Amino acid sequence: MPSGIYKCLSKISEQIIANKDFLTELDREIGDSDHGINMARGFNAVMEKLSPDENDIGAALKKTGMTLLSKVGGASGPLYGTAYMEAGKVTAGKTEINVEDLKAVFEAAIAGIQKRGKAVKGEKTMLDALIPATEKYSQKISEGSDIVAALDEACKAAREGVEYTKTIIATKGRASYLGERSIGHQDPGATSMALTLEAILDYLKTK
Ligand code: ADP
Ligand code: MG
């Protein structure tokens, strides 16, 4: 039986790989047409590296992060790589995660992305999906929602964040070179982040 974390990371990989062309198309509009290619390359490598019987969530996330760091060029490799590495630190030695642990995972991922990329909310990046999603998730669990219900709401917030990226100017990364011309286009990294959260939800719903 594959471990839970293996199944969850498999879902994320499938989701990213299935959306490779879409993510690349979004990056063609405001970047250099490689976001889907970068992410798919990274997650193909992750699936080669991960062992189905690895059940230490922290170890699997760390391996994922290191693989993304080493295999993915562009801005997104180091950013996602650091996010997974930091998420691995807060889950080290755990074989299951509860509702609070998942909040810690998201918060660690945000901190990692910000440590590397120095972006804040509203700069048209992956954080415009992850920050509102994490805020919504935290709110829902403090109201007593279970993990699936809270993540379901968080995914909706992530999608709203993706929509919001269409309305703002990019001030970080390659898209910032376009200035005002970046308005009207949805951010590829915010989109891959929303897809990632949806894959985690999908895994939690079917487990
Ligand atoms: P590159 O821009 O080097 O070609 P990708 O195309 O793979 O890399 O990734 C682009 C995505 O990376 C953007 O859509 C954006 O979401 C994200 N990104 C870029 N710079 C930053 C940053 N400083 N902080 C957070 N995310 C960023
Ligand atoms: Mg690119």
GROMACS .gro file of C-alpha atoms and ligand atoms in nm:
model
  235
    1MET     CA    1   0.000   0.000   0.000
    2PRO     CA    2   0.148   0.339  -0.095
    3SER     CA    3   0.170   0.582   0.198
    4GLY     CA    4  -0.070   0.874   0.235
    5ILE     CA    5   0.195   1.133   0.158
    6TYR     CA    6   0.297   0.939  -0.155
    7LYS     CA    7  -0.064   0.933  -0.273
    8CYS     CA    8  -0.103   1.304  -0.199
    9LEU     CA    9   0.215   1.399  -0.385
   10SER     CA   10   0.109   1.173  -0.673
   11LYS     CA   11  -0.218   1.366  -0.697
   12ILE     CA   12  -0.030   1.694  -0.703
   13SER     CA   13   0.203   1.561  -0.975
   14GLU     CA   14  -0.087   1.434  -1.185
   15GLN     CA   15  -0.267   1.765  -1.154
   16ILE     CA   16   0.041   1.968  -1.250
   17ILE     CA   17   0.133   1.737  -1.539
   18ALA     CA   18  -0.226   1.734  -1.669
   19ASN     CA   19  -0.218   2.116  -1.674
   20LYS     CA   20   0.129   2.150  -1.824
   21ASP     CA   21   0.014   2.307  -2.152
   22PHE     CA   22  -0.236   2.536  -1.981
   23LEU     CA   23   0.026   2.669  -1.736
   24THR     CA   24   0.274   2.718  -2.018
   25GLU     CA   25   0.012   2.905  -2.220
   26LEU     CA   26  -0.053   3.141  -1.927
   27ASP     CA   27   0.321   3.201  -1.899
   28ARG     CA   28   0.337   3.271  -2.275
   29GLU     CA   29   0.112   3.572  -2.215
   30ILE     CA   30   0.315   3.737  -1.938
   31GLY     CA   31   0.641   3.544  -1.915
   32ASP     CA   32   0.858   3.312  -2.117
   33SER     CA   33   0.628   3.015  -2.188
   34ASP     CA   34   0.789   2.769  -1.953
   35HIS     CA   35   0.591   2.749  -1.628
   36GLY     CA   36   0.407   2.428  -1.717
   37ILE     CA   37   0.722   2.277  -1.864
   38ASN     CA   38   0.921   2.367  -1.551
   39MET     CA   39   0.661   2.233  -1.310
   40ALA     CA   40   0.596   1.913  -1.506
   41ARG     CA   41   0.968   1.844  -1.533
   42GLY     CA   42   1.001   1.896  -1.160
   43PHE     CA   43   0.713   1.671  -1.061
   44ASN     CA   44   0.815   1.396  -1.303
   45ALA     CA   45   1.151   1.397  -1.124
   46VAL     CA   46   0.979   1.403  -0.785
   47MET     CA   47   0.779   1.090  -0.870
   48GLU     CA   48   1.097   0.913  -0.980
   49LYS     CA   49   1.266   0.999  -0.651
   50LEU     CA   50   0.986   0.923  -0.407
   51SER     CA   51   0.935   0.579  -0.271
   52PRO     CA   52   0.572   0.464  -0.233
   53ASP     CA   53   0.645   0.325   0.112
   54GLU     CA   54   0.795   0.647   0.250
   55ASN     CA   55   0.549   0.738   0.523
   56ASP     CA   56   0.742   1.014   0.699
   57ILE     CA   57   0.560   1.319   0.567
   58GLY     CA   58   0.846   1.553   0.650
   59ALA     CA   59   1.101   1.334   0.473
   60ALA     CA   60   0.884   1.306   0.160
   61LEU     CA   61   0.822   1.681   0.149
   62LYS     CA   62   1.191   1.751   0.199
   63LYS     CA   63   1.282   1.518  -0.087
   64THR     CA   64   1.018   1.687  -0.302
   65GLY     CA   65   1.162   2.029  -0.223
   66MET     CA   66   1.519   1.927  -0.290
   67THR     CA   67   1.420   1.769  -0.621
   68LEU     CA   68   1.229   2.079  -0.731
   69LEU     CA   69   1.526   2.296  -0.630
   70SER     CA   70   1.768   2.091  -0.833
   71LYS     CA   71   1.553   2.005  -1.138
   72VAL     CA   72   1.347   2.315  -1.204
   73GLY     CA   73   1.497   2.621  -1.361
   74GLY     CA   74   1.328   2.957  -1.351
   75ALA     CA   75   1.183   3.137  -1.053
   76SER     CA   76   0.932   2.870  -0.966
   77GLY     CA   77   1.185   2.592  -0.891
   78PRO     CA   78   1.356   2.762  -0.598
   79LEU     CA   79   1.025   2.909  -0.478
   80TYR     CA   80   0.825   2.585  -0.478
   81GLY     CA   81   1.137   2.396  -0.370
   82THR     CA   82   1.176   2.614  -0.061
   83ALA     CA   83   0.803   2.594   0.010
   84TYR     CA   84   0.815   2.212   0.017
   85MET     CA   85   1.140   2.209   0.218
   86GLU     CA   86   0.992   2.439   0.482
   87ALA     CA   87   0.668   2.237   0.488
   88GLY     CA   88   0.887   1.930   0.545
   89LYS     CA   89   1.045   2.088   0.851
   90VAL     CA   90   0.715   2.135   1.033
   91THR     CA   91   0.605   1.779   0.954
   92ALA     CA   92   0.936   1.602   1.028
   93GLY     CA   93   0.873   1.253   1.167
   94LYS     CA   94   0.495   1.272   1.128
   95THR     CA   95   0.309   0.995   0.950
   96GLU     CA   96  -0.028   1.169   0.973
   97ILE     CA   97  -0.128   1.531   0.982
   98ASN     CA   98  -0.421   1.688   1.157
   99VAL     CA   99  -0.614   2.004   1.091
  100GLU     CA  100  -0.359   2.222   1.277
  101ASP     CA  101  -0.060   2.056   1.110
  102LEU     CA  102  -0.196   2.146   0.768
  103LYS     CA  103  -0.221   2.510   0.876
  104ALA     CA  104   0.145   2.493   0.986
  105VAL     CA  105   0.235   2.343   0.646
  106PHE     CA  106   0.072   2.630   0.458
  107GLU     CA  107   0.225   2.892   0.685
  108ALA     CA  108   0.571   2.737   0.650
  109ALA     CA  109   0.530   2.730   0.271
  110ILE     CA  110   0.437   3.099   0.265
  111ALA     CA  111   0.735   3.186   0.484
  112GLY     CA  112   0.967   2.986   0.256
  113ILE     CA  113   0.837   3.153  -0.060
  114GLN     CA  114   0.871   3.494   0.102
  115LYS     CA  115   1.219   3.422   0.230
  116ARG     CA  116   1.332   3.342  -0.124
  117GLY     CA  117   1.123   3.575  -0.333
  118LYS     CA  118   1.053   3.873  -0.107
  119ALA     CA  119   0.700   3.912  -0.242
  120VAL     CA  120   0.391   4.010  -0.048
  121LYS     CA  121   0.022   3.971  -0.131
  122GLY     CA  122  -0.088   4.171  -0.434
  123GLU     CA  123   0.225   4.137  -0.649
  124LYS     CA  124   0.066   3.888  -0.892
  125THR     CA  125   0.246   3.575  -0.777
  126MET     CA  126   0.174   3.229  -0.641
  127LEU     CA  127   0.126   3.397  -0.300
  128ASP     CA  128  -0.196   3.555  -0.427
  129ALA     CA  129  -0.346   3.207  -0.424
  130LEU     CA  130  -0.169   3.065  -0.118
  131ILE     CA  131  -0.207   3.355   0.126
  132PRO     CA  132  -0.586   3.400   0.091
  133ALA     CA  133  -0.629   3.022   0.094
  134THR     CA  134  -0.432   2.995   0.419
  135GLU     CA  135  -0.625   3.283   0.576
  136LYS     CA  136  -0.954   3.116   0.485
  137TYR     CA  137  -0.833   2.777   0.606
  138SER     CA  138  -0.728   2.926   0.944
  139GLN     CA  139  -1.059   3.105   0.981
  140LYS     CA  140  -1.258   2.790   0.903
  141ILE     CA  141  -1.067   2.566   1.144
  142SER     CA  142  -1.099   2.824   1.421
  143GLU     CA  143  -1.475   2.803   1.361
  144GLY     CA  144  -1.456   2.426   1.402
  145SER     CA  145  -1.457   2.307   1.040
  146ASP     CA  146  -1.297   1.972   0.966
  147ILE     CA  147  -0.995   1.948   0.739
  148VAL     CA  148  -1.190   1.875   0.418
  149ALA     CA  149  -1.449   2.148   0.475
  150ALA     CA  150  -1.181   2.403   0.563
  151LEU     CA  151  -0.964   2.313   0.264
  152ASP     CA  152  -1.265   2.321   0.036
  153GLU     CA  153  -1.325   2.685   0.135
  154ALA     CA  154  -0.951   2.754   0.108
  155CYS     CA  155  -0.951   2.627  -0.251
  156LYS     CA  156  -1.233   2.866  -0.336
  157ALA     CA  157  -1.029   3.150  -0.184
  158ALA     CA  158  -0.729   3.038  -0.392
  159ARG     CA  159  -0.939   3.053  -0.708
  160GLU     CA  160  -1.062   3.400  -0.615
  161GLY     CA  161  -0.697   3.491  -0.566
  162VAL     CA  162  -0.618   3.362  -0.915
  163GLU     CA  163  -0.901   3.576  -1.056
  164TYR     CA  164  -0.767   3.874  -0.862
  165THR     CA  165  -0.425   3.833  -1.028
  166LYS     CA  166  -0.594   3.927  -1.358
  167THR     CA  167  -0.671   4.270  -1.222
  168ILE     CA  168  -0.329   4.368  -1.087
  169ILE     CA  169   0.015   4.466  -1.217
  170ALA     CA  170   0.300   4.221  -1.168
  171THR     CA  171   0.575   4.369  -0.955
  172LYS     CA  172   0.784   4.055  -0.902
  173GLY     CA  173   0.936   3.806  -1.143
  174ARG     CA  174   0.949   3.814  -1.521
  175ALA     CA  175   0.592   3.941  -1.562
  176SER     CA  176   0.695   4.264  -1.389
  177TYR     CA  177   0.887   4.363  -1.705
  178LEU     CA  178   0.547   4.409  -1.872
  179GLY     CA  179   0.426   4.664  -1.618
  180GLU     CA  180   0.066   4.765  -1.695
  181ARG     CA  181   0.051   4.522  -1.984
  182SER     CA  182   0.044   4.240  -1.730
  183ILE     CA  183  -0.311   4.346  -1.636
  184GLY     CA  184  -0.579   4.117  -1.781
  185HIS     CA  185  -0.367   3.804  -1.755
  186GLN     CA  186  -0.388   3.546  -1.481
  187ASP     CA  187  -0.067   3.457  -1.306
  188PRO     CA  188   0.071   3.113  -1.396
  189GLY     CA  189   0.225   3.054  -1.052
  190ALA     CA  190  -0.097   3.146  -0.871
  191THR     CA  191  -0.272   2.901  -1.101
  192SER     CA  192  -0.031   2.615  -1.029
  193MET     CA  193  -0.068   2.692  -0.657
  194ALA     CA  194  -0.449   2.671  -0.677
  195LEU     CA  195  -0.413   2.342  -0.867
  196THR     CA  196  -0.180   2.214  -0.594
  197LEU     CA  197  -0.431   2.294  -0.318
  198GLU     CA  198  -0.712   2.134  -0.521
  199ALA     CA  199  -0.503   1.818  -0.558
  200ILE     CA  200  -0.450   1.802  -0.181
  201LEU     CA  201  -0.826   1.845  -0.132
  202ASP     CA  202  -0.892   1.574  -0.387
  203TYR     CA  203  -0.657   1.341  -0.202
  204LEU     CA  204  -0.816   1.416   0.138
  205LYS     CA  205  -1.166   1.360  -0.001
  206THR     CA  206  -1.084   1.019  -0.146
  207LYS     CA  207  -0.859   0.883   0.126
  208ADP     P1  208   1.030   3.214  -1.467
  208ADP     O1  209   0.950   3.336  -1.435
  208ADP     O2  210   1.170   3.222  -1.418
  208ADP     O3  211   1.019   3.175  -1.611
  208ADP     P2  212   0.823   3.023  -1.405
  208ADP     O4  213   0.764   3.064  -1.534
  208ADP     O5  214   0.836   2.876  -1.383
  208ADP     O6  215   0.963   3.093  -1.382
  208ADP     O7  216   0.734   3.078  -1.284
  208ADP     C1  217   0.671   3.203  -1.291
  208ADP     C2  218   0.586   3.221  -1.166
  208ADP     O8  219   0.669   3.234  -1.052
  208ADP     C3  220   0.502   3.346  -1.168
  208ADP     O9  221   0.380   3.325  -1.235
  208ADP     C4  222   0.485   3.381  -1.022
  208ADP    O10  223   0.367   3.324  -0.967
  208ADP     C5  224   0.602   3.314  -0.956
  208ADP     N1  225   0.696   3.413  -0.903
  208ADP     C6  226   0.789   3.483  -0.970
  208ADP     N2  227   0.859   3.562  -0.886
  208ADP     C7  228   0.809   3.541  -0.761
  208ADP     C8  229   0.839   3.590  -0.629
  208ADP     N3  230   0.938   3.679  -0.610
  208ADP     N4  231   0.766   3.544  -0.526
  208ADP     C9  232   0.668   3.454  -0.546
  208ADP     N5  233   0.635   3.403  -0.666
  208ADP    C10  234   0.703   3.446  -0.773
  209MG      MG  235   0.844   3.138  -1.706
   0.00000   0.00000   0.00000
